[in-house]
Short mmCIF file of C-alpha atoms in Angstrom, two decimals:
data_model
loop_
_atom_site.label_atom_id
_atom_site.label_comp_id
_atom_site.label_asym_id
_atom_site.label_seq_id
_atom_site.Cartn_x
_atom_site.Cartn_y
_atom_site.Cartn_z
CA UNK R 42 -14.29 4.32 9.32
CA UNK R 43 -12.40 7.84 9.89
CA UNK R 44 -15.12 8.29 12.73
CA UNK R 45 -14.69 5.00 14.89
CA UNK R 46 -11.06 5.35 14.99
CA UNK R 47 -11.85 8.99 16.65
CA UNK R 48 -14.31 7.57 18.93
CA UNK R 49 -11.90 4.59 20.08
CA UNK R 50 -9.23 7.06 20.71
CA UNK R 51 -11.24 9.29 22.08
CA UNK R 52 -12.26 6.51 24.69
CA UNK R 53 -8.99 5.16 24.97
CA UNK R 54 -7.30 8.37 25.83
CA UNK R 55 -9.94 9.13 28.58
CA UNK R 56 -9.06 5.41 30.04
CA UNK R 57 -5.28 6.40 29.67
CA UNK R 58 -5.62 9.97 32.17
CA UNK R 59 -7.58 7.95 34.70
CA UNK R 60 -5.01 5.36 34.90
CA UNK R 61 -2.28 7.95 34.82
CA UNK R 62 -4.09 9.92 37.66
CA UNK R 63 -4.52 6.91 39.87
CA UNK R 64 -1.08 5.83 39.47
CA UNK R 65 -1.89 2.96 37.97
CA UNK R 66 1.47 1.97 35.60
CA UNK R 67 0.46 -1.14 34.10
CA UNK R 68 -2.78 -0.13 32.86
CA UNK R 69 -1.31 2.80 31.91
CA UNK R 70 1.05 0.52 29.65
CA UNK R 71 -1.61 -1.05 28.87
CA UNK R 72 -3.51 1.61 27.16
CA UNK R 73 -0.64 2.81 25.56
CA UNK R 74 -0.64 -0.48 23.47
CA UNK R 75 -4.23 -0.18 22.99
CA UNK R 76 -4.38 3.18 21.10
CA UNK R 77 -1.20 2.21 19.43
CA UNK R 78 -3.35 -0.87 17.87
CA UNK R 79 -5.83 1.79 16.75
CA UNK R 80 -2.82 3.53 15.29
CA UNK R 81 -2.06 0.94 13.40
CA UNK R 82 -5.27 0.62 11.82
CA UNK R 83 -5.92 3.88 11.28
CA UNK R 84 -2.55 3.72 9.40
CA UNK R 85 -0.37 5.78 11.27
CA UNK R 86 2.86 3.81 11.87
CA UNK R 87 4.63 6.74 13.65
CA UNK R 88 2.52 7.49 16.29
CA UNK R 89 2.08 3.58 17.09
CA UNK R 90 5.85 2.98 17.47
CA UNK R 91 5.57 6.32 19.80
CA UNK R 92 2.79 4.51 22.23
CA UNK R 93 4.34 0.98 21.84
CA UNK R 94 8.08 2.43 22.80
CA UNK R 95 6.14 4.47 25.62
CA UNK R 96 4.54 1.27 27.00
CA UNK R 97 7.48 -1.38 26.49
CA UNK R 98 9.28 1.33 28.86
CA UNK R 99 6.72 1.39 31.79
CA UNK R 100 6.48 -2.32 31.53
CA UNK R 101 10.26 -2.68 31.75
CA UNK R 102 10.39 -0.62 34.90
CA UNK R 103 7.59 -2.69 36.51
CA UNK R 104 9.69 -5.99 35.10
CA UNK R 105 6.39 -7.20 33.36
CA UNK R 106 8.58 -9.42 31.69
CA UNK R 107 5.50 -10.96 29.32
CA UNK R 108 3.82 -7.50 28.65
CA UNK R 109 7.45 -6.47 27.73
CA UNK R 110 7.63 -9.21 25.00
CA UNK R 111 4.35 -8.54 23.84
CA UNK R 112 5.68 -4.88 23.10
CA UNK R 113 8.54 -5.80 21.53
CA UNK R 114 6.56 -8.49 19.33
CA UNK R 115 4.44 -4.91 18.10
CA UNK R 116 7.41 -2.95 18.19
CA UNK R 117 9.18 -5.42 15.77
CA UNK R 118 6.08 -5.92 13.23
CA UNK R 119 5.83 -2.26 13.17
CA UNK R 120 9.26 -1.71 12.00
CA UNK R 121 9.62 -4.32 9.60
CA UNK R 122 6.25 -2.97 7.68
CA UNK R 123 8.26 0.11 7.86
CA UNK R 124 10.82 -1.73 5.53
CA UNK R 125 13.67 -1.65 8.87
CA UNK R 126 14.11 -5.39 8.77
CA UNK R 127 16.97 -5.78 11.04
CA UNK R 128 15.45 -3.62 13.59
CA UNK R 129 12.68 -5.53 13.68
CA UNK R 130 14.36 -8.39 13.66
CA UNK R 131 16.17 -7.65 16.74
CA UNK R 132 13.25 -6.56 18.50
CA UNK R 133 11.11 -10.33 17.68
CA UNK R 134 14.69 -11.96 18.76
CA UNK R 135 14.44 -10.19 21.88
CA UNK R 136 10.69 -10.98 22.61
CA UNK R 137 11.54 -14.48 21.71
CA UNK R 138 14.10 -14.98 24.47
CA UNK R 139 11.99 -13.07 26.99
CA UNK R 140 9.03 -15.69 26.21
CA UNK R 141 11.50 -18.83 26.15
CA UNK R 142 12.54 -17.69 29.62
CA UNK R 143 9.09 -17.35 30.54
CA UNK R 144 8.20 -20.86 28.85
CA UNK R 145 5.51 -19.47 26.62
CA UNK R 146 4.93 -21.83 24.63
CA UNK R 147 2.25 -19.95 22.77
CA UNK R 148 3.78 -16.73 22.34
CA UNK R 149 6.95 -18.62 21.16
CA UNK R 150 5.46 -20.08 18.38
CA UNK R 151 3.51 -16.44 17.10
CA UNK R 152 7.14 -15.13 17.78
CA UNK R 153 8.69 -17.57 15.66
CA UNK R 154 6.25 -17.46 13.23
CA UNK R 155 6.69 -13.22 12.77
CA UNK R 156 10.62 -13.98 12.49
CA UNK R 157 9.94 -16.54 9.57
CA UNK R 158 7.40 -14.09 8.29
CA UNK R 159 10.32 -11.28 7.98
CA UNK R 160 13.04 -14.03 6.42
CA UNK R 161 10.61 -15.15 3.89
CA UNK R 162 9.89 -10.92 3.07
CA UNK R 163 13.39 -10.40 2.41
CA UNK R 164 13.49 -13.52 0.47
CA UNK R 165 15.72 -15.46 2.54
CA UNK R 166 13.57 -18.54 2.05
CA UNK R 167 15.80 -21.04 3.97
CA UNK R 168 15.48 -19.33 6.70
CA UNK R 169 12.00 -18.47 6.99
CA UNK R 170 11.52 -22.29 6.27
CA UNK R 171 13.54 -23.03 9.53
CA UNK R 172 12.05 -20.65 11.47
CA UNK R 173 8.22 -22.00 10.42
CA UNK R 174 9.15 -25.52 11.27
CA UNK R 175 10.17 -24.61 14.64
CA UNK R 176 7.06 -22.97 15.28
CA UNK R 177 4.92 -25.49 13.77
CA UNK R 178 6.68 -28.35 16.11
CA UNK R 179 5.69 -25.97 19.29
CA UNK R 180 1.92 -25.79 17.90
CA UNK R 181 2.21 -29.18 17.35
CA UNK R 182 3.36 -29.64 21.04
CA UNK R 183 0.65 -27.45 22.49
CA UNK R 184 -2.26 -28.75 20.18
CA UNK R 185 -3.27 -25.24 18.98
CA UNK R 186 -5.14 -26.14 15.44
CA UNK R 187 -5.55 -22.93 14.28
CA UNK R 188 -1.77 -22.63 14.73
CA UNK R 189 -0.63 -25.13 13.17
CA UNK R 190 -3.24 -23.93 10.25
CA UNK R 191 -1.27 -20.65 10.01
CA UNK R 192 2.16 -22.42 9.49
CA UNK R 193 1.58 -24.84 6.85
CA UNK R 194 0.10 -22.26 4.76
CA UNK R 195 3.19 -20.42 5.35
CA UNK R 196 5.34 -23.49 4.90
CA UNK R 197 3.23 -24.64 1.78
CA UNK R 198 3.73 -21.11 0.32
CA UNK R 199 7.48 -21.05 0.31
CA UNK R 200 7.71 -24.22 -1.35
CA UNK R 201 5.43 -22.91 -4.18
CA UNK R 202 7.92 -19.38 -4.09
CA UNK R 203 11.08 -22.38 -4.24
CA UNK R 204 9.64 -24.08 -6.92
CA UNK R 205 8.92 -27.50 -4.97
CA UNK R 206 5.51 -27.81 -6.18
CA UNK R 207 5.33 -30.96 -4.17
CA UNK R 208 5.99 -30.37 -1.11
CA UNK R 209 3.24 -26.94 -1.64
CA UNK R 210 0.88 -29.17 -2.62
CA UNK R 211 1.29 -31.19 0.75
CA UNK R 212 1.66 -29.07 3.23
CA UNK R 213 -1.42 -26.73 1.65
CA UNK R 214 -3.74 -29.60 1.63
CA UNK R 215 -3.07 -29.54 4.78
CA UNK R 216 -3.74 -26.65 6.29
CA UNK R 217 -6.97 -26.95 3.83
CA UNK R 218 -7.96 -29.95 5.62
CA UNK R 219 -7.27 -28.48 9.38
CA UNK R 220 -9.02 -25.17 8.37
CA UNK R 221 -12.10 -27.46 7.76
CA UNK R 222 -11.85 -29.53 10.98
CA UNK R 223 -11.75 -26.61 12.99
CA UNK R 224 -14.69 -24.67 10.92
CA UNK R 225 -12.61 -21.68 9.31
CA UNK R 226 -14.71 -20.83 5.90
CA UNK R 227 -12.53 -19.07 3.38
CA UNK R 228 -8.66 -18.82 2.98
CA UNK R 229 -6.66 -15.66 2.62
CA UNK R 230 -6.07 -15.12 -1.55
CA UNK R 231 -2.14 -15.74 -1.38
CA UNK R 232 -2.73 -19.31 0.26
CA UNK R 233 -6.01 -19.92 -2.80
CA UNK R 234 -3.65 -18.73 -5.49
CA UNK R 235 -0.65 -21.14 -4.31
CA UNK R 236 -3.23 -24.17 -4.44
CA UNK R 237 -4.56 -23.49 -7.26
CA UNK R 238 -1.41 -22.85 -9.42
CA UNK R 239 0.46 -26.02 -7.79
CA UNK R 240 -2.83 -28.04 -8.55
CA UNK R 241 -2.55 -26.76 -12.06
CA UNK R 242 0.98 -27.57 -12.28
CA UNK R 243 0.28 -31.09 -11.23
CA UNK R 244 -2.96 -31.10 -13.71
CA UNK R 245 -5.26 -31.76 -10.97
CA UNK R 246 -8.77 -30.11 -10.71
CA UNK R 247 -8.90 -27.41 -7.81
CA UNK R 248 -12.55 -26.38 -7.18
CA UNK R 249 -12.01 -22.84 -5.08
CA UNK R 250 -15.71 -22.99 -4.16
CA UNK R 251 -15.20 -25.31 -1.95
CA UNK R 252 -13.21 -23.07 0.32
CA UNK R 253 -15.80 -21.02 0.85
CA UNK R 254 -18.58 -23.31 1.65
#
């Protein structure tokens, strides 16, 4: 709604002159990734990259090395939705080696993950498939469930794009199963459409209902 995106701005932009006023630089780049989230929902790609450029800057000159990543991780979505791939590509490379440095293991693997994400865009299926296993072996290492969830449906899905119906069917199953364990009802439509046509394909019975209850 038009009207909540105002209002969150509004608020946001209120919290942004206080912090400026006080001197306060990190909430200040703080804020400027907040209203560049609402940017992003509201649509408006330009004026996101604007406040995430603004607040990777402040947190470089502090040498928030994490908050820096975390910009560049925006940064780097943002332009690849914008169809610059190997801008954004650059920018997730960077925030990768900023969080490997760090030893951030969880922001590794959503780093990884986004890289993959880009390959597999582009259609360089390969390499997004190299990219997701690394990221599924550092979920894997950390124990993060939902993680792991994320990048077998990715992994699943480029199988079914590569024609290994196989392999889709195993590594969707799954994530179906861990997306039960952990109480996740419903699955995004890309991930139901791949099980269902490699299901078919195999001439098993797929029963999408039970996704959702």
């Amino acid at each position: 709604d038009k009207g909540d995106y105002d209002k969150a701005l509004d608020y946001l932009e209120r919290s942004f002159r206080i912090r400026e006023e006080l001197g306060n630089k990190a909430g200040v780049g703080i804020s400027l990734i907040n209203i560049g989230n609402v940017y992003i929902d509201k649509g408006d790609k330009d004026k996101a990259l604007d406040n995430n450029e603004k607040s990777f800057r402040i947190f470089e000159e502090l040498g928030d090395k994490r908050s820096m990543g975390g910009s560049l991780v925006n940064l780097g979505i943002l332009h690849t939705t914008n169809g610059d791939y190997d801008t954004g590509l650059d920018y997730l490379e960077r925030s990768f080696r900023i969080f490997k440095k760090l030893e951030d293991k969880y922001a590794m693997g959503i780093t990884i993950n986004n890289i993959g994400l880009v390959h597999a865009d582009i259609g360089d299926l390969d390499t997004a498939l190299d990219y997701y296993t690394k990221s599924l072996a550092i979920y894997e290492e950390i124990g993060d469930k939902r993680g792991i969830g994320n990048i077998l449906t990715n992994i699943g899905i480029v199988y079914y794009y590569k024609g290994d119906y196989e392999q889709a069917l195993n590594y969707l199953e799954k994530y179906f199963a861990i997306q039960k364990e952990i109480g996740v009802k419903g699955i995004e439509l890309e991930t139901t459409t791949s099980l269902y046509l490699t299901n078919k394909y195999f001439g098993k019975e797929f029963d999408e209902k039970e996704i959702y209850s």
